[in-house]
PDB file of C-alpha atoms and ligand atoms in Angstrom:
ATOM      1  CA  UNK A   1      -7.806 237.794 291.869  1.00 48.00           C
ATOM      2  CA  UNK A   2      -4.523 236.328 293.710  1.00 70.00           C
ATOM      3  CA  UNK A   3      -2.958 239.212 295.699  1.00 87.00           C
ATOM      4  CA  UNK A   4      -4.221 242.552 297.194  1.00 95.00           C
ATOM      5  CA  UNK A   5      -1.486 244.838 298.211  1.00 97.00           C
ATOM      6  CA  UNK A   6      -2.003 247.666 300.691  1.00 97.00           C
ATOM      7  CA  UNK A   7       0.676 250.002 301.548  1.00 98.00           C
ATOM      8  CA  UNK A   8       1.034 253.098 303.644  1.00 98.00           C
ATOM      9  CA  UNK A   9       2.406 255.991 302.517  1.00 98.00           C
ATOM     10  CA  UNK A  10       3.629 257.973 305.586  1.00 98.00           C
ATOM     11  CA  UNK A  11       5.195 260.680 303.451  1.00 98.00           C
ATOM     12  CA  UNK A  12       7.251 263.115 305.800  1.00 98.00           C
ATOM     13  CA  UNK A  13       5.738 262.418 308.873  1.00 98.00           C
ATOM     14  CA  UNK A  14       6.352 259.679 311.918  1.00 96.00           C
ATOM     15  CA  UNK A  15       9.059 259.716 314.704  1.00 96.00           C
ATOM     16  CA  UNK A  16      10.429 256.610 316.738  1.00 95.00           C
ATOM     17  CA  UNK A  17       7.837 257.364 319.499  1.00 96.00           C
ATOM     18  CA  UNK A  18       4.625 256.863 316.497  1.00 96.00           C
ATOM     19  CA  UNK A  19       6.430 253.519 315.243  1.00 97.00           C
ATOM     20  CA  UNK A  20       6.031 252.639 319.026  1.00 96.00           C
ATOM     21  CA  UNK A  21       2.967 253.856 319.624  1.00 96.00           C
ATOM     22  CA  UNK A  22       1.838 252.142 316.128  1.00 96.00           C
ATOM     23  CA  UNK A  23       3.009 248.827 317.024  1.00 95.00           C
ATOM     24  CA  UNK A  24       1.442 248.600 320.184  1.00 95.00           C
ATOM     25  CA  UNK A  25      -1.455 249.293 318.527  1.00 94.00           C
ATOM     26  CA  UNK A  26      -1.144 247.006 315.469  1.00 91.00           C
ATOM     27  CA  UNK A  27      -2.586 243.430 315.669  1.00 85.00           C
ATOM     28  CA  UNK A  28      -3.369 242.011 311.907  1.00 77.00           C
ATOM     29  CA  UNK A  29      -3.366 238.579 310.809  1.00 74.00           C
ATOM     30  CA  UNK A  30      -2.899 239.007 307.311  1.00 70.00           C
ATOM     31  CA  UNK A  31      -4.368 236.155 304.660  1.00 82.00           C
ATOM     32  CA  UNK A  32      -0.730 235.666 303.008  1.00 86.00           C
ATOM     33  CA  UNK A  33      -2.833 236.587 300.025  1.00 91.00           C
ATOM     34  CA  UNK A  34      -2.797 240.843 301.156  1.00 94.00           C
ATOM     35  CA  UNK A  35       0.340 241.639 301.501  1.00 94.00           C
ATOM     36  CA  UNK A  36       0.832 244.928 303.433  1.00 95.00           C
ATOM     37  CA  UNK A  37       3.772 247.422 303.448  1.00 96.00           C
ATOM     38  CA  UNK A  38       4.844 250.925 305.021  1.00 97.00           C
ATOM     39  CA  UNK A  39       6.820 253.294 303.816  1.00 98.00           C
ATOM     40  CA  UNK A  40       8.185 255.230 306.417  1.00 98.00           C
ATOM     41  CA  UNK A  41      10.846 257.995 305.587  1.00 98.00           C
ATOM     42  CA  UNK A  42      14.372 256.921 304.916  1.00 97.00           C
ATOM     43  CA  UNK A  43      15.627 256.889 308.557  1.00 96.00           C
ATOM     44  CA  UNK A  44      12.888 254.999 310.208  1.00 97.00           C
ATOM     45  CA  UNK A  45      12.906 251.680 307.377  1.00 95.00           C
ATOM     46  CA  UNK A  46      15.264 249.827 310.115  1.00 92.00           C
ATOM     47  CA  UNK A  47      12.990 250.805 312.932  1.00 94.00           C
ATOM     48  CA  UNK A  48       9.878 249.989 311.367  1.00 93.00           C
ATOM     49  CA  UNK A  49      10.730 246.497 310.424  1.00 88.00           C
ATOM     50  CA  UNK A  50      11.614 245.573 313.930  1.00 90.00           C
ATOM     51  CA  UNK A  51       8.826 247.100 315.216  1.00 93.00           C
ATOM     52  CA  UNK A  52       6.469 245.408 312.907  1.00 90.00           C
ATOM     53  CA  UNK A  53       7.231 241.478 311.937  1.00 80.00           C
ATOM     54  CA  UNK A  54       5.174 240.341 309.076  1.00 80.00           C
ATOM     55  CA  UNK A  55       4.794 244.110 307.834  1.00 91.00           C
ATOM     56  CA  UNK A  56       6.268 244.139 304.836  1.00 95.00           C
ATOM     57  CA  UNK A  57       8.584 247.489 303.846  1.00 97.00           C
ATOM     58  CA  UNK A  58       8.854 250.300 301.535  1.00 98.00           C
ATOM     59  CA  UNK A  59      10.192 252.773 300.265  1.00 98.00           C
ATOM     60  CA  UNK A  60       9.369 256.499 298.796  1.00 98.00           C
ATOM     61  CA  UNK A  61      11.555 256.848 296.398  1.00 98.00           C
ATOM     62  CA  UNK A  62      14.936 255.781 295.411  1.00 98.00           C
ATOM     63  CA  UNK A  63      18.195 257.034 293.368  1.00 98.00           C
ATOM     64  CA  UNK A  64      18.610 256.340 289.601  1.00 97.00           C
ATOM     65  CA  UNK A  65      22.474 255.916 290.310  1.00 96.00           C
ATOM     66  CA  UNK A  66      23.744 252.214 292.097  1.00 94.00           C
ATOM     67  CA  UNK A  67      26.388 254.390 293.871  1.00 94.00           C
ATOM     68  CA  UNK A  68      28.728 257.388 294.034  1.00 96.00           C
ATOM     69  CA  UNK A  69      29.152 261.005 295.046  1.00 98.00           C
ATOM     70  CA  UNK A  70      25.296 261.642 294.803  1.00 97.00           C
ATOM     71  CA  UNK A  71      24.579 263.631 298.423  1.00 98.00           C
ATOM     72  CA  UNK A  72      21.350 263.262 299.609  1.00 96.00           C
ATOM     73  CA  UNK A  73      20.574 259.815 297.623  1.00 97.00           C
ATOM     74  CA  UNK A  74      19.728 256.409 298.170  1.00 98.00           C
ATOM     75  CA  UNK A  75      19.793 253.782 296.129  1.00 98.00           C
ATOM     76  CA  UNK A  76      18.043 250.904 295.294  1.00 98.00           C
ATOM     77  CA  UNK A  77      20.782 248.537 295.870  1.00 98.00           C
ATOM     78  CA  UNK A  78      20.533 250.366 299.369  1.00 97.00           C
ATOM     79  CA  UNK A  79      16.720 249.480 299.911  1.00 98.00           C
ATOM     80  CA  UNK A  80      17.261 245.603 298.916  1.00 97.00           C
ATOM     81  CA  UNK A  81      20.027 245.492 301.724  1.00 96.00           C
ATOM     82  CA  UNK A  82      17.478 246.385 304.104  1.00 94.00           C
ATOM     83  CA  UNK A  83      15.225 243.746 302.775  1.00 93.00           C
ATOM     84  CA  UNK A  84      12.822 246.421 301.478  1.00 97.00           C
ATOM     85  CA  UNK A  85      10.402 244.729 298.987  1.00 97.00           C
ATOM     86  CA  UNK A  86       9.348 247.965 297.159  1.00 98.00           C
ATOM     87  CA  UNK A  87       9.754 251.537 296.357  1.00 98.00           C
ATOM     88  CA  UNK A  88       7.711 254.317 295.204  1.00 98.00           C
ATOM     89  CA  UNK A  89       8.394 255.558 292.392  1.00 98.00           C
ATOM     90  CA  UNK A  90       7.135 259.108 290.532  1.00 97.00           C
ATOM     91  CA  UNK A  91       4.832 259.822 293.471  1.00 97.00           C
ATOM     92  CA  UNK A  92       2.748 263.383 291.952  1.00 96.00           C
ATOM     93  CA  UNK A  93       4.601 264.713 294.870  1.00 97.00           C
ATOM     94  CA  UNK A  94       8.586 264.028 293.544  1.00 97.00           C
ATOM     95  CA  UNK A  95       6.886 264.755 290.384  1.00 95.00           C
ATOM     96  CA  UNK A  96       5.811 268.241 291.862  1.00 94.00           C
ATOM     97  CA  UNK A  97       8.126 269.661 294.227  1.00 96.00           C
ATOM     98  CA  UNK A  98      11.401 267.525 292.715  1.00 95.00           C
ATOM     99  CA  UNK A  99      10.089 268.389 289.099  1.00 96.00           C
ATOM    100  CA  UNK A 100      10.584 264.606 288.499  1.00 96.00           C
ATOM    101  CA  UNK A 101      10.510 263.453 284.543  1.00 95.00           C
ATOM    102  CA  UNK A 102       8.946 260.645 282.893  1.00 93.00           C
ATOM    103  CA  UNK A 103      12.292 260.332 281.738  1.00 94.00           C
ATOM    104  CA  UNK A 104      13.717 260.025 285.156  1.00 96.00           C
ATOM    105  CA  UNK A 105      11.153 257.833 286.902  1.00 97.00           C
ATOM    106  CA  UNK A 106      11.872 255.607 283.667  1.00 96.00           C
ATOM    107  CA  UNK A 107      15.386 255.125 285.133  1.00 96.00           C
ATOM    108  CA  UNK A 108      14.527 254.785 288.687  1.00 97.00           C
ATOM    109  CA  UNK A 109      11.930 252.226 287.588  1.00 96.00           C
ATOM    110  CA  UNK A 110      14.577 250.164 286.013  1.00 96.00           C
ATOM    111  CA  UNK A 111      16.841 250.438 288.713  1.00 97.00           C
ATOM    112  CA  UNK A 112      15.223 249.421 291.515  1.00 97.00           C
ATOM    113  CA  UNK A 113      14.220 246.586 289.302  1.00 96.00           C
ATOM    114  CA  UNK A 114      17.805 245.724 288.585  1.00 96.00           C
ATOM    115  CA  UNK A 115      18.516 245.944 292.566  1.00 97.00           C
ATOM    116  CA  UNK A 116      15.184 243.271 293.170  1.00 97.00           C
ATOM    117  CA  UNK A 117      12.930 245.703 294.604  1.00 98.00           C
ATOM    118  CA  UNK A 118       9.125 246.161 293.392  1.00 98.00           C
ATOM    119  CA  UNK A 119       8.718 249.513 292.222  1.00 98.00           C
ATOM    120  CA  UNK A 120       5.287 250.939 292.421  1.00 98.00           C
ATOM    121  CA  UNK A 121       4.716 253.222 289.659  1.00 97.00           C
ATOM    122  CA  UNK A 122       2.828 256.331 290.761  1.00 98.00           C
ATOM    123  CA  UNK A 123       0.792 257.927 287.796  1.00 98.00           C
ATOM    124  CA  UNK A 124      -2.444 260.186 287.639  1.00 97.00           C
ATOM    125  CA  UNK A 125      -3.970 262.963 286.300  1.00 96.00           C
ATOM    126  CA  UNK A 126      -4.438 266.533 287.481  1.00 95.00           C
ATOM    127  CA  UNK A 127      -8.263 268.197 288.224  1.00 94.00           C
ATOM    128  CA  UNK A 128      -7.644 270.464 285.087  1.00 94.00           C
ATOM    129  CA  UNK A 129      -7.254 267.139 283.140  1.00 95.00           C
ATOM    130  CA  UNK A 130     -10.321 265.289 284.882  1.00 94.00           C
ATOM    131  CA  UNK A 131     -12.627 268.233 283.771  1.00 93.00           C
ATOM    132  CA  UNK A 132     -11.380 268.539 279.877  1.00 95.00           C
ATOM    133  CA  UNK A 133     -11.832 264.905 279.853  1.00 95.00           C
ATOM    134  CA  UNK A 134      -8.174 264.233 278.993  1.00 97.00           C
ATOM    135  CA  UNK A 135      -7.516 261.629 281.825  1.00 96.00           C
ATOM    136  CA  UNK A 136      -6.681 258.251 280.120  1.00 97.00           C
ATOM    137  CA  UNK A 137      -4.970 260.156 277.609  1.00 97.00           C
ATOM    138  CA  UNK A 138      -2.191 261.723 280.240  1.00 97.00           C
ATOM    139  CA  UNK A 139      -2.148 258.385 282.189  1.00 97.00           C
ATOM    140  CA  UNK A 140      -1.476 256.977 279.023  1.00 97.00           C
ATOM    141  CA  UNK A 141       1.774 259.070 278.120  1.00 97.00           C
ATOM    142  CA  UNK A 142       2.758 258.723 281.381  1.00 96.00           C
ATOM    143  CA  UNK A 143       2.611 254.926 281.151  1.00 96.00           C
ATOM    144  CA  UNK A 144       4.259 254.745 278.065  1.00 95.00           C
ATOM    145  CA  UNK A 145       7.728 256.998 279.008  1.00 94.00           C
ATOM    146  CA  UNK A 146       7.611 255.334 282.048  1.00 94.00           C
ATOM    147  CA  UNK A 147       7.488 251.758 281.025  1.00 93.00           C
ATOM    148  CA  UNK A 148      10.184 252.881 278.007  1.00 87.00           C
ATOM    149  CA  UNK A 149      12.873 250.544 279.683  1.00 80.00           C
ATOM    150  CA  UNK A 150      11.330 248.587 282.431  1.00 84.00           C
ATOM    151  CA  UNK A 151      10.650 244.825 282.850  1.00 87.00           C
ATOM    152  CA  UNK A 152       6.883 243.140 283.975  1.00 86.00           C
ATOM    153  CA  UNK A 153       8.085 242.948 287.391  1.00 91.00           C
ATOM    154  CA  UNK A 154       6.065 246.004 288.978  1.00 96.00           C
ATOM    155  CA  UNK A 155       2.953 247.468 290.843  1.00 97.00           C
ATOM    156  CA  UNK A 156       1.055 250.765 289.642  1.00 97.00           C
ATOM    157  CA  UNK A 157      -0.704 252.942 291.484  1.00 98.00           C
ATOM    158  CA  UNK A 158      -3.107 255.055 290.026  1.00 97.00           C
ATOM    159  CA  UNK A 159      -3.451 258.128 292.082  1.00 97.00           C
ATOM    160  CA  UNK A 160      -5.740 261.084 290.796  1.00 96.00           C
ATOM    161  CA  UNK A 161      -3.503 264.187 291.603  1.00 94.00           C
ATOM    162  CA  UNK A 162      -6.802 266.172 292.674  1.00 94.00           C
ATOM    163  CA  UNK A 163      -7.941 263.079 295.564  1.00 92.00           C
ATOM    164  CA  UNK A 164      -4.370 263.034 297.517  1.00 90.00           C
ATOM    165  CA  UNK A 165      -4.932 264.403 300.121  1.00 88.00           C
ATOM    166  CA  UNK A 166      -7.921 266.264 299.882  1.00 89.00           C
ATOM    167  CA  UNK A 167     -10.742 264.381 301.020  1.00 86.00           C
ATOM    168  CA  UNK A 168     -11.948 263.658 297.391  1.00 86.00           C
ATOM    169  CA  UNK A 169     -11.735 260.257 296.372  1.00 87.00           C
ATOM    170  CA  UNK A 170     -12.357 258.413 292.422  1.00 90.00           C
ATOM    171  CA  UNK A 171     -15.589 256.902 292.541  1.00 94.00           C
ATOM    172  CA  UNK A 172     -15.342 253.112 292.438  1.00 95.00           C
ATOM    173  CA  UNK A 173     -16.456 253.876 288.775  1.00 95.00           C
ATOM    174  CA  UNK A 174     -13.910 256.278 287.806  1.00 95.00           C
ATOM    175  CA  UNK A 175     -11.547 254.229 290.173  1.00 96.00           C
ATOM    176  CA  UNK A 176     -11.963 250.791 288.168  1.00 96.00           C
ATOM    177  CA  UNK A 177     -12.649 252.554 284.485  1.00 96.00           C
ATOM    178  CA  UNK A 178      -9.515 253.531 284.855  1.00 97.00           C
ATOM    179  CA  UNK A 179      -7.712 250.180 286.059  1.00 97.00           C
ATOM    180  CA  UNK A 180      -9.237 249.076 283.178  1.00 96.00           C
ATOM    181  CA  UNK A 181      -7.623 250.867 280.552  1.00 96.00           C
ATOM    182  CA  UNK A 182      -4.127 250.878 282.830  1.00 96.00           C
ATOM    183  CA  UNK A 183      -4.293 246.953 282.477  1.00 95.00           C
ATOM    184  CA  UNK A 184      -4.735 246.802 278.352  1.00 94.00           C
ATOM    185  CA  UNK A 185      -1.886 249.851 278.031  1.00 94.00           C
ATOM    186  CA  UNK A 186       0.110 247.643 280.818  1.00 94.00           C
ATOM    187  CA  UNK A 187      -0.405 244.473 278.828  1.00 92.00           C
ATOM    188  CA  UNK A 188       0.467 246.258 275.470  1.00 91.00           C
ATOM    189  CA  UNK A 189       3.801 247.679 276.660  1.00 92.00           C
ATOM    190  CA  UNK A 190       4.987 244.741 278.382  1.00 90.00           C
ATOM    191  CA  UNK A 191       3.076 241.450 277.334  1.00 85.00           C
ATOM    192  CA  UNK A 192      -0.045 240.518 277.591  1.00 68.00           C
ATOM    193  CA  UNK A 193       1.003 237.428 279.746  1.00 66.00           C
ATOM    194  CA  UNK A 194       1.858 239.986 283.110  1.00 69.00           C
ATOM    195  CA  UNK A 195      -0.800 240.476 284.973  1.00 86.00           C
ATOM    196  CA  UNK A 196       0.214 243.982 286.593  1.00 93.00           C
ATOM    197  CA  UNK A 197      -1.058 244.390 290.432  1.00 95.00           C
ATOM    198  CA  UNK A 198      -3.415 247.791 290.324  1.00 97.00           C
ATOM    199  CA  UNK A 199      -3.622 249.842 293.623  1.00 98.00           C
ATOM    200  CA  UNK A 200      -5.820 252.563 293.626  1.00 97.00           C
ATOM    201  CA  UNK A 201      -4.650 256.053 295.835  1.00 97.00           C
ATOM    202  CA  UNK A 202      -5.868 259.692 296.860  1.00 95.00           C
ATOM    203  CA  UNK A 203      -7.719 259.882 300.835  1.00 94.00           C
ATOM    204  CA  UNK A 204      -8.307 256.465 300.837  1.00 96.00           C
ATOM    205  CA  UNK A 205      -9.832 255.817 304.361  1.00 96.00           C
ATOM    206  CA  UNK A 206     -11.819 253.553 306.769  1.00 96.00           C
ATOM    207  CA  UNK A 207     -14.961 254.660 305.176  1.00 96.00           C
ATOM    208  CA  UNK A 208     -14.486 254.275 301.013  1.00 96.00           C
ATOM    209  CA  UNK A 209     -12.187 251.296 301.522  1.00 97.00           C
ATOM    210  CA  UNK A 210     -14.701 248.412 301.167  1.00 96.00           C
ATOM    211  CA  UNK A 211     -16.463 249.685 297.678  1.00 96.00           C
ATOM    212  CA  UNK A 212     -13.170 250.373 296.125  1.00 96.00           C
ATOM    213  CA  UNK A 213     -11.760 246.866 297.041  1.00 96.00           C
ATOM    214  CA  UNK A 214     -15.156 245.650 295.648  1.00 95.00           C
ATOM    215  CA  UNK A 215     -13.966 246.736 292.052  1.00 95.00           C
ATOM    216  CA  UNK A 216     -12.980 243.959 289.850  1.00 94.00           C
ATOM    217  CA  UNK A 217     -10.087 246.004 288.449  1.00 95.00           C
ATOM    218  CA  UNK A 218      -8.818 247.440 292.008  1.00 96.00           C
ATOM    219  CA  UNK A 219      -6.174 245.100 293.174  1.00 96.00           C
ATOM    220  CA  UNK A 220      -5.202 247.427 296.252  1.00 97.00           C
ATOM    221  CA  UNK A 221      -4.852 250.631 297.982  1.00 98.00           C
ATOM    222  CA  UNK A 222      -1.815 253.102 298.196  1.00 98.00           C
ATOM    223  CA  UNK A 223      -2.855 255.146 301.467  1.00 98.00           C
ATOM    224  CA  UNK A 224      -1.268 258.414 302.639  1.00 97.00           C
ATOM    225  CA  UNK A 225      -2.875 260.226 305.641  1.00 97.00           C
ATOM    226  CA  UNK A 226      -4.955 257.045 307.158  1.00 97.00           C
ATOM    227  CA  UNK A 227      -1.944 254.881 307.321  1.00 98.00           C
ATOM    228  CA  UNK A 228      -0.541 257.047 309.929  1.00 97.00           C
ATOM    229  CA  UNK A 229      -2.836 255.865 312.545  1.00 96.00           C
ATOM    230  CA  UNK A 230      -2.755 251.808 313.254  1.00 96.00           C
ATOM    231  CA  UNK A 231      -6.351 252.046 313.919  1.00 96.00           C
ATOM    232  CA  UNK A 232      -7.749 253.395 310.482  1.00 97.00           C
ATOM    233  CA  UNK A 233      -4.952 251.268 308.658  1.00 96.00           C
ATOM    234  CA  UNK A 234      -6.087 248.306 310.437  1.00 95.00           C
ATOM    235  CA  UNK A 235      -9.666 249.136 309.084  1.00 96.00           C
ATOM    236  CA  UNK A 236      -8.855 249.276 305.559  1.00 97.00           C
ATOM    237  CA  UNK A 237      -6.407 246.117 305.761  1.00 95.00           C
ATOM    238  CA  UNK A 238      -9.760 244.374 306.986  1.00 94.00           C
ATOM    239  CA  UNK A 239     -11.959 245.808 304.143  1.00 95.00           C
ATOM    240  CA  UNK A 240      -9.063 243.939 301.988  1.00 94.00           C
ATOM    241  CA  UNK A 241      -9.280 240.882 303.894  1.00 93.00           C
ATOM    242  CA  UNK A 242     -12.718 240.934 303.266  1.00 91.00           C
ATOM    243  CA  UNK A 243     -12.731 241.888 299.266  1.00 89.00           C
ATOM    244  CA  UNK A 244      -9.761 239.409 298.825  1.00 86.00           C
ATOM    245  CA  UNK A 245     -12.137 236.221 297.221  1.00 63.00           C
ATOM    246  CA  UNK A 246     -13.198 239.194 294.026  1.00 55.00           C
TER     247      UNK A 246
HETATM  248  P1  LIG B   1      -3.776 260.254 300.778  1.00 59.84           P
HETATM  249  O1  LIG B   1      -2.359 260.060 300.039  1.00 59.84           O
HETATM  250  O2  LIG B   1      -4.295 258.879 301.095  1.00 59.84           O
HETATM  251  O3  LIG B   1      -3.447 261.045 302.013  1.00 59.84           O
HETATM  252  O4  LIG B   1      -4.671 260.973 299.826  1.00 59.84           O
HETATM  253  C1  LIG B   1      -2.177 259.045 299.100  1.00 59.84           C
HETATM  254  C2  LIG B   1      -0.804 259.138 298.485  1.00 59.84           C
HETATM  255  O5  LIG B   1      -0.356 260.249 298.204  1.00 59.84           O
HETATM  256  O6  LIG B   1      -0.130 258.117 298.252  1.00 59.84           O
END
């Protein structure tokens, strides 16, 4: 183990008044081996960043195109001019209310590696898939399309469709079976000789933080709801700390 990443996924939620009342709130003194990130909505990346030194930044998403008439898009050129070191990408959320492709997120993936910034591939199964048993085989596909055109440089994040959000998380079993298999697809698609950061996501919290950075395949945590308070965040960037020797 060299790095553990941690980064908060604040989704469509936070104002300038909760980046202020965050960074009052926020005291971490990070091992430079975790490296932690937010990803605040579009309009708050500037705000963040001054409001938090040494947090790193993020993204949610990011446009396939560099530039152009494209309303409503951002690109990733964009994100690497405000020193943004990575960007979601297929989150099950674009992938469910944009109707997101593998084809697509395999040209987003490529472009924000073009533009320098890390893309964090989102995959996962849904509960219908969990039950029949068919998990590694749709992570699978979804690895495969989505790595079609992309270089090593990246992070993946596996989140289980049925544990964002809901209060049900992988069991470190399930959560590090699965790492396991990402890693040998990962190392197939790309070369074996990239070791590709895993971050497990889906209510990630305070609690379940500490057994899931105990996992030998579980190289960090993609967090949605407890990232929003500095308090629980603070808490699981600890339980990091803590897990960072594994
Ligand atoms: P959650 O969200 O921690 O609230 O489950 C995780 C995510 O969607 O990235």
């Amino acid at each position: 183990m060299t790095n553990l990443y941690l980064i908060g996924n604040w989704k469509q939620h936070g104002s300038r008044a909760a980046i202020q009342a965050f960074s009052k709130q926020w005291s971490f003194n990070a091992n430079p081996a975790l490296r932690i990130a937010i990803a605040p909505p579009f309009p708050y990346l500037q705000a963040l960043v001054e409001a938090l030194p040494g947090c790193e930044l993020a993204a949610q998403d990011c446009s396939v195109h560099a530039q152009g008439a494209y309303t409503g898009e951002v690109s990733a050129d964009m994100l690497a001019d405000l020193d943004c070191q990575f960007v979601l990408v297929g989150h099950s959320e674009r992938r469910q209310y944009h109707y997101e492709t593998d084809e697509l997120i395999a040209e987003k993936l490529a472009a924000a590696q073009s533009a320098g910034v890390t893309p964090v591939l989102c995959v996962g199964e849904q509960l219908s898939a969990r039950e029949a048993g068919e998990q590694e085989d749709v992570v699978r596909a979804q690895l495969r399309s989505a790595l079609a055109k992309s270089q090593p440089n990246l992070l993946i994040a596996y989140e289980p469709v049925w544990a964002i959000g809901t209060g049900l998380t992988a069991t470190p079993d399930q959560a590090n079976e699965m790492h396991a298999m990402i890693k040998q697809e990962v190392e197939s698609l790309l070369g074996a000789s990239q070791a590709t950061p895993i971050l497990y996501g889906g209510s990630v919290n305070a609690e379940n933080a500490d057994a899931l950075f105990a996992c030998p395949h579980v190289d960090g945590a993609l967090v949605g709801g407890a990232s929003l308070e500095a308090a629980s965040f603070m808490a699981i960037a600890q339980s990091a700390s803590n897990n960072l020797s594994h």
